[in-house]
Coordinates of C-alpha atoms and ligand atoms in Angstrom, one line a residue:
M689 CA -4.8 12.4 -23.5
K690 CA -3.3 14.1 -20.5
R691 CA 0.4 14.9 -20.4
L692 CA 2.4 13.3 -17.7
V693 CA 4.9 15.5 -15.8
I694 CA 7.4 13.5 -13.6
V695 CA 9.3 15.5 -11.1
S696 CA 12.2 13.9 -9.2
N697 CA 15.4 15.1 -7.6
R698 CA 17.7 13.5 -10.1
V699 CA 16.9 13.2 -13.8
P700 CA 18.9 10.8 -15.9
V701 CA 19.4 13.2 -18.8
P702 CA 20.2 11.2 -21.9
K703 CA 24.0 11.3 -22.5
E704 CA 26.1 9.7 -25.2
G705 CA 27.3 6.3 -24.0
L706 CA 25.3 6.3 -20.7
R707 CA 22.3 4.0 -20.3
P708 CA 20.1 4.5 -17.3
G709 CA 19.2 1.5 -15.2
G710 CA 16.4 0.4 -12.8
L711 CA 13.6 2.8 -12.0
A712 CA 14.9 5.5 -14.4
V713 CA 14.1 3.1 -17.3
V714 CA 10.6 2.5 -16.0
L715 CA 9.8 6.2 -15.7
K716 CA 11.3 6.9 -19.1
D717 CA 9.1 4.1 -20.7
L718 CA 6.1 5.5 -18.9
L719 CA 6.8 9.0 -20.2
A720 CA 7.5 7.8 -23.7
R721 CA 4.2 5.9 -23.7
K722 CA 2.0 8.6 -22.2
G723 CA 3.9 11.5 -23.7
G724 CA 5.4 13.8 -21.2
M725 CA 8.1 15.8 -19.5
W726 CA 10.6 14.9 -16.8
F727 CA 11.7 17.8 -14.6
G728 CA 14.5 17.9 -12.0
W729 CA 18.2 18.2 -11.3
N730 CA 20.6 17.4 -14.1
G731 CA 23.3 16.1 -11.7
T732 CA 25.6 19.1 -12.2
C733 CA 26.8 21.9 -9.8
H734 CA 27.6 25.4 -10.9
P735 CA 27.9 28.7 -9.0
D736 CA 25.4 30.4 -11.4
A737 CA 22.9 27.5 -11.4
A738 CA 20.3 29.4 -9.4
H739 CA 20.0 32.1 -12.1
L740 CA 19.8 29.9 -15.1
P741 CA 16.4 28.8 -16.6
P742 CA 15.7 25.1 -17.1
A743 CA 17.6 23.4 -20.0
L744 CA 15.1 21.8 -22.4
Q745 CA 15.9 18.8 -24.6
K746 CA 13.9 16.0 -26.2
A747 CA 15.1 12.4 -26.7
E748 CA 13.2 9.3 -27.7
G749 CA 9.8 11.0 -27.3
V750 CA 10.5 12.4 -23.8
E751 CA 11.0 16.0 -23.0
Y752 CA 13.5 16.8 -20.3
A753 CA 13.6 20.1 -18.4
T754 CA 16.5 20.2 -16.0
I755 CA 18.2 22.6 -13.7
G756 CA 21.6 22.6 -12.0
L757 CA 22.4 23.1 -8.3
T758 CA 24.8 25.6 -6.8
P759 CA 27.7 24.1 -4.8
A760 CA 26.0 25.4 -1.6
E761 CA 22.6 23.9 -2.6
H762 CA 24.3 20.6 -3.3
R763 CA 26.0 20.7 0.1
N764 CA 23.0 21.8 2.1
Y765 CA 19.9 20.5 0.2
Y766 CA 21.3 17.3 -1.3
T767 CA 24.2 16.1 0.8
G768 CA 22.8 17.8 3.9
F769 CA 19.0 17.7 4.6
S770 CA 18.0 15.2 2.0
N771 CA 20.7 12.6 2.5
S772 CA 22.1 13.3 6.0
T773 CA 18.7 14.0 7.7
L774 CA 15.7 12.7 5.8
W775 CA 17.3 9.5 4.3
P776 CA 18.4 8.0 7.7
L777 CA 15.1 9.2 9.2
M778 CA 12.9 7.6 6.6
H779 CA 15.0 4.4 7.2
S780 CA 14.6 4.6 11.0
L781 CA 18.3 4.9 11.6
P782 CA 18.5 7.7 14.1
E783 CA 22.1 7.2 14.9
H784 CA 22.9 8.3 11.3
I785 CA 20.7 11.5 11.4
H786 CA 22.7 14.7 11.2
F787 CA 20.7 18.0 11.3
E788 CA 21.6 21.6 10.6
R789 CA 19.1 24.4 10.4
R790 CA 20.8 26.0 7.4
E791 CA 20.5 22.7 5.5
L792 CA 16.7 22.7 6.2
A793 CA 16.5 26.3 5.0
S794 CA 18.3 25.3 1.8
Y795 CA 15.9 22.3 1.4
W796 CA 13.0 24.7 1.4
S797 CA 14.6 27.1 -1.0
V798 CA 15.6 24.4 -3.5
N799 CA 12.0 23.1 -3.4
E800 CA 10.8 26.6 -4.1
R801 CA 13.2 26.9 -7.0
F802 CA 11.9 23.6 -8.4
C803 CA 8.4 25.0 -8.1
E804 CA 9.2 28.4 -9.7
N805 CA 11.0 26.8 -12.6
L806 CA 8.3 24.2 -13.2
L807 CA 5.3 26.5 -13.0
P808 CA 5.8 28.2 -16.5
L809 CA 6.3 24.8 -18.1
L810 CA 2.9 23.4 -16.9
R811 CA -0.1 23.0 -19.1
A812 CA -3.8 22.8 -18.0
D813 CA -4.1 19.1 -19.0
D814 CA -1.0 17.9 -17.1
V815 CA -0.9 15.2 -14.5
I816 CA 2.0 15.8 -12.1
W817 CA 3.8 13.0 -10.4
I818 CA 6.4 13.9 -7.8
H819 CA 8.9 11.4 -6.5
D820 CA 10.6 10.8 -3.2
Y821 CA 11.9 12.4 0.0
H822 CA 13.8 15.2 -1.6
L823 CA 10.6 16.9 -2.6
L824 CA 8.2 16.6 0.3
P825 CA 7.0 20.2 0.2
L826 CA 6.6 20.5 -3.5
A827 CA 2.9 19.6 -3.9
A828 CA 2.0 22.2 -1.3
L829 CA 4.2 24.9 -3.0
L830 CA 2.6 24.2 -6.4
R831 CA -0.9 24.5 -4.8
R832 CA 0.1 27.8 -3.2
H833 CA 0.9 29.0 -6.7
G834 CA -2.5 28.1 -7.9
V835 CA -1.8 24.7 -9.6
R836 CA -5.1 22.8 -9.8
Q837 CA -3.9 19.8 -11.9
P838 CA -3.9 16.4 -10.3
I839 CA -0.7 15.9 -8.2
G840 CA 0.6 12.5 -7.1
F841 CA 3.5 11.7 -4.8
F842 CA 5.3 8.4 -4.5
L843 CA 7.7 7.7 -1.7
H844 CA 10.4 5.2 -2.7
T845 CA 11.8 4.8 0.8
P846 CA 10.0 3.4 3.8
F847 CA 7.7 5.7 5.8
P848 CA 8.8 5.6 9.4
A849 CA 6.7 4.9 12.5
P850 CA 5.2 8.1 14.0
D851 CA 7.7 8.4 16.8
M852 CA 10.6 8.6 14.4
L853 CA 9.0 11.6 12.8
A854 CA 9.5 13.4 16.0
T855 CA 13.2 13.5 15.1
A856 CA 12.3 15.4 11.9
P857 CA 12.5 19.2 12.3
D858 CA 9.2 20.4 10.8
G859 CA 7.8 16.8 10.7
G860 CA 4.2 18.1 11.0
T861 CA 4.7 20.6 8.2
F862 CA 5.9 17.9 5.9
L863 CA 2.8 15.8 6.6
R864 CA 0.5 18.8 6.0
D865 CA 2.4 19.5 2.7
L866 CA 2.1 16.0 1.5
L867 CA -1.7 16.1 2.2
R868 CA -2.0 18.7 -0.6
A869 CA -1.5 16.0 -3.2
D870 CA -4.4 14.0 -4.6
L871 CA -2.7 10.6 -4.4
L872 CA 0.0 9.4 -2.1
G873 CA 1.7 6.1 -2.9
F874 CA 3.9 3.9 -0.6
Q875 CA 5.9 0.7 -1.1
T876 CA 4.2 -1.5 1.5
A877 CA 1.0 -1.7 3.5
D878 CA 3.1 -1.0 6.7
D879 CA 4.4 2.3 5.1
T880 CA 0.9 3.3 4.1
A881 CA -0.4 2.5 7.6
N882 CA 2.5 4.5 9.2
F883 CA 1.6 7.5 7.1
I884 CA -2.1 7.3 7.8
F885 CA -1.4 7.0 11.5
A886 CA 0.9 10.1 11.5
A887 CA -1.4 12.1 9.2
T888 CA -4.4 11.6 11.5
R889 CA -2.5 11.9 14.8
K890 CA -0.1 14.7 14.0
A891 CA -1.7 16.7 11.1
G892 CA -5.4 16.4 11.8
A893 CA -6.4 14.4 8.7
V894 CA -9.5 12.3 9.0
V895 CA -9.9 8.8 7.5
I896 CA -12.9 8.6 5.2
G897 CA -12.5 5.1 3.8
D898 CA -9.9 2.3 3.3
D899 CA -7.8 4.4 1.0
A900 CA -8.8 8.0 1.5
L901 CA -8.2 10.8 4.0
T902 CA -9.7 14.3 4.1
F903 CA -7.6 17.2 5.2
E904 CA -9.0 20.8 5.3
G905 CA -11.8 20.0 2.9
H906 CA -9.5 18.2 0.4
T907 CA -9.7 14.4 -0.3
V908 CA -6.4 12.6 -0.6
R909 CA -6.2 9.0 -1.8
V910 CA -3.6 6.9 -0.2
G911 CA -2.4 3.5 -1.5
T912 CA 0.2 0.8 -1.6
F913 CA 2.0 0.4 -4.9
P914 CA 5.1 -2.0 -4.6
V915 CA 7.6 -1.1 -7.2
E916 CA 8.2 -4.0 -9.7
I917 CA 10.8 -5.1 -12.2
D918 CA 10.4 -6.6 -15.7
P919 CA 11.0 -10.2 -14.6
T920 CA 10.8 -11.8 -18.0
R921 CA 13.2 -9.2 -19.6
F922 CA 15.6 -9.6 -16.6
A923 CA 15.5 -13.4 -16.9
A924 CA 16.5 -13.2 -20.5
T925 CA 19.3 -10.7 -19.8
A926 CA 20.7 -13.1 -17.1
R927 CA 20.4 -16.1 -19.5
D928 CA 22.1 -14.3 -22.3
A929 CA 25.0 -13.2 -20.0
A930 CA 26.5 -16.7 -19.8
D931 CA 28.6 -15.9 -22.8
L932 CA 30.1 -12.7 -21.5
E933 CA 33.8 -12.7 -20.9
D934 CA 33.3 -11.3 -17.3
L935 CA 31.1 -14.4 -16.6
R936 CA 33.5 -16.9 -18.0
R937 CA 36.3 -15.3 -15.9
L938 CA 34.3 -15.3 -12.7
S939 CA 33.1 -18.8 -13.2
G940 CA 36.6 -20.1 -13.9
S941 CA 38.1 -18.3 -10.9
L942 CA 35.6 -20.0 -8.5
A943 CA 37.3 -23.4 -9.1
G944 CA 34.1 -25.2 -8.2
R945 CA 33.4 -23.2 -5.0
R946 CA 29.9 -22.0 -4.2
L947 CA 29.2 -18.3 -5.0
V948 CA 27.5 -16.1 -2.4
F949 CA 26.6 -12.8 -4.1
G950 CA 25.4 -9.3 -3.1
V951 CA 25.1 -6.1 -5.0
D952 CA 24.1 -2.7 -3.5
R953 CA 25.0 1.0 -3.4
M954 CA 27.5 1.6 -0.6
D955 CA 24.9 3.0 1.8
P956 CA 24.5 2.7 5.6
T957 CA 21.0 1.4 5.1
K958 CA 22.2 -1.7 3.2
G959 CA 23.7 -3.3 6.3
L960 CA 27.0 -4.2 4.6
D961 CA 29.0 -4.1 7.8
H962 CA 26.6 -6.5 9.5
R963 CA 26.5 -8.6 6.3
L964 CA 30.2 -9.1 6.4
A965 CA 30.1 -9.9 10.1
G966 CA 27.4 -12.5 9.4
Y967 CA 29.6 -14.1 6.7
E968 CA 32.5 -14.1 9.1
R969 CA 30.4 -15.7 11.8
F970 CA 29.3 -18.4 9.2
L971 CA 33.0 -19.3 8.5
E972 CA 33.6 -19.4 12.3
T973 CA 30.6 -21.5 13.2
Y974 CA 30.8 -23.8 10.2
P975 CA 34.6 -24.2 9.7
Q976 CA 34.0 -27.1 7.3
R977 CA 32.9 -24.4 4.8
E978 CA 36.3 -22.9 4.6
R979 CA 37.5 -23.0 1.0
Q980 CA 34.1 -24.2 -0.2
V981 CA 32.6 -20.7 -0.7
T982 CA 33.5 -17.3 -2.2
F983 CA 31.5 -14.2 -1.3
L984 CA 31.4 -11.6 -4.0
Q985 CA 29.9 -8.3 -2.9
I986 CA 29.6 -5.3 -5.3
A987 CA 29.1 -2.1 -3.4
A988 CA 29.2 0.9 -5.8
E989 CA 30.2 4.1 -4.1
S990 CA 27.4 6.6 -3.6
R991 CA 26.9 10.0 -2.0
T992 CA 30.5 10.2 -1.1
D993 CA 30.2 13.7 0.4
V994 CA 27.9 12.4 3.2
A995 CA 29.8 11.8 6.5
S996 CA 28.1 8.6 7.4
Y997 CA 28.9 7.1 4.0
Q998 CA 32.6 8.1 4.4
A999 CA 32.6 6.4 7.9
L1000 CA 31.0 3.3 6.4
R1001 CA 33.6 3.1 3.7
N1002 CA 36.4 3.3 6.3
K1003 CA 34.8 0.7 8.5
L1004 CA 34.2 -1.7 5.6
E1005 CA 37.8 -1.3 4.3
H1006 CA 39.0 -2.3 7.8
Q1007 CA 36.6 -5.2 8.0
I1008 CA 37.4 -6.6 4.5
G1009 CA 41.1 -6.5 5.3
Q1010 CA 40.6 -8.3 8.6
L1011 CA 38.3 -10.9 7.3
N1012 CA 40.5 -11.9 4.4
A1013 CA 43.7 -11.7 6.5
H1014 CA 42.3 -13.8 9.4
R1015 CA 40.3 -16.3 7.4
G1016 CA 42.0 -16.4 4.0
Q1017 CA 44.5 -19.0 2.9
A1018 CA 47.3 -19.0 0.4
D1019 CA 45.0 -20.2 -2.3
W1020 CA 41.6 -18.9 -1.0
T1021 CA 40.2 -15.4 -0.6
P1022 CA 36.9 -15.7 1.2
L1023 CA 35.6 -12.3 0.3
R1024 CA 35.9 -10.3 -2.9
F1025 CA 34.6 -6.7 -2.5
L1026 CA 34.3 -4.4 -5.5
T1027 CA 33.4 -0.7 -5.2
R1028 CA 33.2 -0.2 -9.0
G1029 CA 29.8 -0.8 -10.5
S1030 CA 29.4 -3.4 -13.2
P1031 CA 27.2 -3.3 -16.3
R1032 CA 23.6 -4.5 -15.8
P1033 CA 23.9 -7.6 -18.0
T1034 CA 27.1 -8.7 -16.1
V1035 CA 25.3 -8.3 -12.8
A1036 CA 22.4 -10.3 -14.1
G1037 CA 24.8 -13.0 -15.1
Y1038 CA 26.5 -13.0 -11.7
M1039 CA 23.1 -13.4 -10.1
R1040 CA 22.4 -16.4 -12.2
L1041 CA 25.8 -18.0 -11.5
A1042 CA 25.3 -17.4 -7.8
D1043 CA 24.3 -20.3 -5.4
I1044 CA 23.2 -17.8 -2.8
G1045 CA 21.9 -14.2 -3.1
Y1046 CA 22.8 -12.5 0.2
I1047 CA 20.8 -9.3 0.5
T1048 CA 20.4 -8.0 4.0
P1049 CA 19.6 -4.2 4.2
L1050 CA 18.9 -2.8 7.7
R1051 CA 15.8 -1.3 6.1
D1052 CA 14.8 -0.8 2.5
G1053 CA 11.7 0.7 0.7
M1054 CA 11.6 -2.2 -1.6
N1055 CA 15.0 -3.6 -2.8
L1056 CA 14.6 -4.4 -6.5
V1057 CA 17.9 -6.4 -6.4
A1058 CA 16.1 -9.2 -4.5
K1059 CA 13.4 -9.4 -7.2
E1060 CA 16.1 -9.3 -9.9
F1061 CA 17.9 -12.2 -8.1
I1062 CA 14.8 -14.3 -8.3
A1063 CA 14.2 -13.4 -12.0
A1064 CA 17.8 -14.3 -12.9
Q1065 CA 17.7 -17.9 -11.6
D1066 CA 17.6 -21.1 -13.7
P1067 CA 14.2 -22.5 -12.7
E1068 CA 15.6 -26.1 -12.8
N1069 CA 18.6 -25.3 -10.6
P1070 CA 17.8 -22.1 -8.7
G1071 CA 20.0 -20.4 -6.2
V1072 CA 18.7 -19.5 -2.7
L1073 CA 17.8 -16.0 -1.7
I1074 CA 18.7 -14.9 1.8
L1075 CA 16.8 -11.6 2.4
S1076 CA 16.4 -9.2 5.2
R1077 CA 12.9 -9.2 6.7
L1078 CA 13.2 -5.4 6.9
A1079 CA 13.3 -5.0 3.1
G1080 CA 9.9 -4.1 1.5
A1081 CA 10.5 -6.9 -1.0
A1082 CA 10.3 -9.4 1.9
K1083 CA 6.5 -8.9 2.0
Q1084 CA 6.3 -10.5 -1.5
L1085 CA 9.3 -12.8 -1.4
D1086 CA 8.4 -14.5 1.9
A1087 CA 9.6 -17.9 0.6
A1088 CA 13.2 -16.6 0.7
I1089 CA 15.1 -17.4 3.9
L1090 CA 14.2 -14.2 5.8
V1091 CA 16.8 -13.0 8.3
N1092 CA 17.3 -10.3 10.9
P1093 CA 20.0 -8.1 9.3
L1094 CA 21.5 -7.3 12.8
D1095 CA 21.7 -10.9 14.0
H1096 CA 25.0 -12.3 12.8
D1097 CA 24.2 -15.8 14.0
D1098 CA 20.9 -15.7 12.2
M1099 CA 22.7 -14.8 9.0
A1100 CA 25.4 -17.4 9.5
D1101 CA 22.7 -20.1 10.0
A1102 CA 20.8 -18.9 7.0
L1103 CA 24.0 -19.3 4.9
E1104 CA 24.5 -22.8 6.1
R1105 CA 20.8 -23.7 5.5
A1106 CA 21.2 -22.4 1.9
M1107 CA 24.4 -24.5 1.5
V1108 CA 22.7 -27.8 2.4
M1109 CA 19.3 -27.1 0.9
S1110 CA 17.9 -29.8 -1.3
A1111 CA 17.3 -29.1 -5.0
A1112 CA 13.6 -29.8 -4.4
E1113 CA 13.3 -27.2 -1.6
R1114 CA 15.3 -24.7 -3.7
R1115 CA 12.9 -25.1 -6.6
E1116 CA 9.8 -24.9 -4.3
R1117 CA 11.0 -21.7 -2.7
W1118 CA 12.1 -20.1 -5.9
Q1119 CA 8.8 -21.0 -7.6
S1120 CA 6.8 -19.3 -4.8
C1121 CA 9.0 -16.2 -5.1
W1122 CA 8.7 -16.2 -8.9
N1123 CA 5.0 -16.5 -8.7
S1124 CA 4.8 -13.3 -6.7
I1125 CA 6.7 -11.2 -9.2
A1126 CA 6.1 -13.0 -12.6
S1127 CA 2.7 -11.5 -13.5
R1128 CA 3.7 -7.9 -12.7
T1129 CA 5.8 -5.4 -14.5
A1130 CA 7.5 -2.1 -13.8
L1131 CA 5.3 -0.3 -16.3
G1132 CA 2.2 -1.9 -14.7
W1133 CA 3.3 -0.4 -11.4
G1134 CA 3.5 3.1 -13.0
L1135 CA 0.2 2.7 -14.8
S1136 CA -1.7 1.5 -11.7
F1137 CA -0.6 4.7 -9.9
L1138 CA -1.4 6.9 -12.8
N1139 CA -4.8 5.4 -13.5
I1140 CA -5.9 6.5 -10.0
L1141 CA -4.2 9.8 -10.2
E1142 CA -5.8 10.7 -13.6
G1143 CA -9.2 10.1 -12.0
A1144 CA -8.6 12.7 -9.4
K1145 CA -11.0 15.5 -10.2
Q1146 CA -11.0 17.8 -7.3
A1147 CA -8.3 20.4 -7.1
C1148 CA -7.1 21.3 -3.6
P1149 CA -7.8 24.7 -2.3
P1150 CA -4.8 27.0 -1.6
A1151 CA -2.6 25.9 1.3
Ligands
LIG2557 O1 16.3 4.9 -3.4 C1 16.3 6.2 -3.5 C2 17.2 6.8 -4.5 O2 17.0 8.2 -4.6 C3 17.0 6.2 -5.9 O3 16.0 6.8 -6.6 C4 18.4 6.3 -6.5 O4 18.6 5.4 -7.5 C5 19.3 6.2 -5.4 O5 18.6 6.5 -4.2 C6 20.6 7.0 -5.5 O6 20.2 8.3 -5.4 P1 21.2 9.5 -5.6 O7 22.5 9.1 -6.2 O8 20.5 10.4 -6.6 O9 21.3 10.2 -4.3

């Protein structure tokens, strides 16, 4: 059996008392099942990091090989080019793009360091799976060093329309580098189509079938692989959460009011400022709803060194204060906003308790929270999902109330529609959403990608 090598920017190194969530669990299960190694950044910063070899450890059948970043690399490669340039670019938010040449140089050199440190660990029977926008050049770097094993790349973010790519310094180089992989995976058919359009128009690749391109004599398969959750497992977690103290306290504090719920990282792509504005517009447009609802938003702080994230935090703090001060009453706080994350079972329980899931990113590769909200519901009395039509998940969950995350009136009307929706319509919409996720699993997502990648025979010639 071939060994799976996963490469991602951040590796959730097993630590006492820390349990990874979401995609980290999926990749770990995949590695444990196939036997393999996870290579990447261990999340630490140290001035000597660039001179230290990878740290190796094994836990629960998975090998981990991790490196640190220097403070300069963290500033320029991670905070800088990855999260201040590429992240907003991939999400088509040009107003958030910040670009510095020295940050691009650091991005290249960290990718080279990933490559140099990974090379001696590779075996002839490996299958290499690279993840996400931090590592766009890595497949090409590995090829340049003679790596002939199958290489796959999966992009967790959206892939932008070709014009957006023009705002990327070296956009053409990134496309050519990605085309050195054997299999490229995207979240939605639109992302795949955007990539194919850009690769053919800007990098000279040629389409040779529904799911394949040829580039400088090398065949690259391209496909859509929407990331999934484990719906049955999440449903059980949500059901079991009813007895948690946190749940009892939240439920008691609502005093019979309807619960609107959202949970995200505090990130400019999540549309939190517009979401709050939509909620405020709802209270303004439908004043009879005063005192009838409570909106609980969890927005765990993230990437706090990035300027646009700091600006968002300041803006939200101002907005939250204003909303509660202007709309609140002596015995009613319309909005509860928490920046501390909560344990997964508690969040699952909050979702089940919620009458309305309010998830309105400006753009999102997938948005697993939306799928989790559906899985968490009581099928007999489900809550209503309000979802941004610009989240990848909206392609599957099209029976949710889909909204424009920039249109405050649209969001206000959607909240009112959810408030008055009949139980029969709630069940019908929920059933349709559930049907689109119920037969899939996160592990199935990983295996469907790997099955194709493992079949890749032809090694790419040197770049
Ligand atoms: O969605 C992209 C992603 O990189 C996820 O894989 C990750 O969970 C999240 O963003 C936060 O990433 P980080 O804290 O490593 O920047």
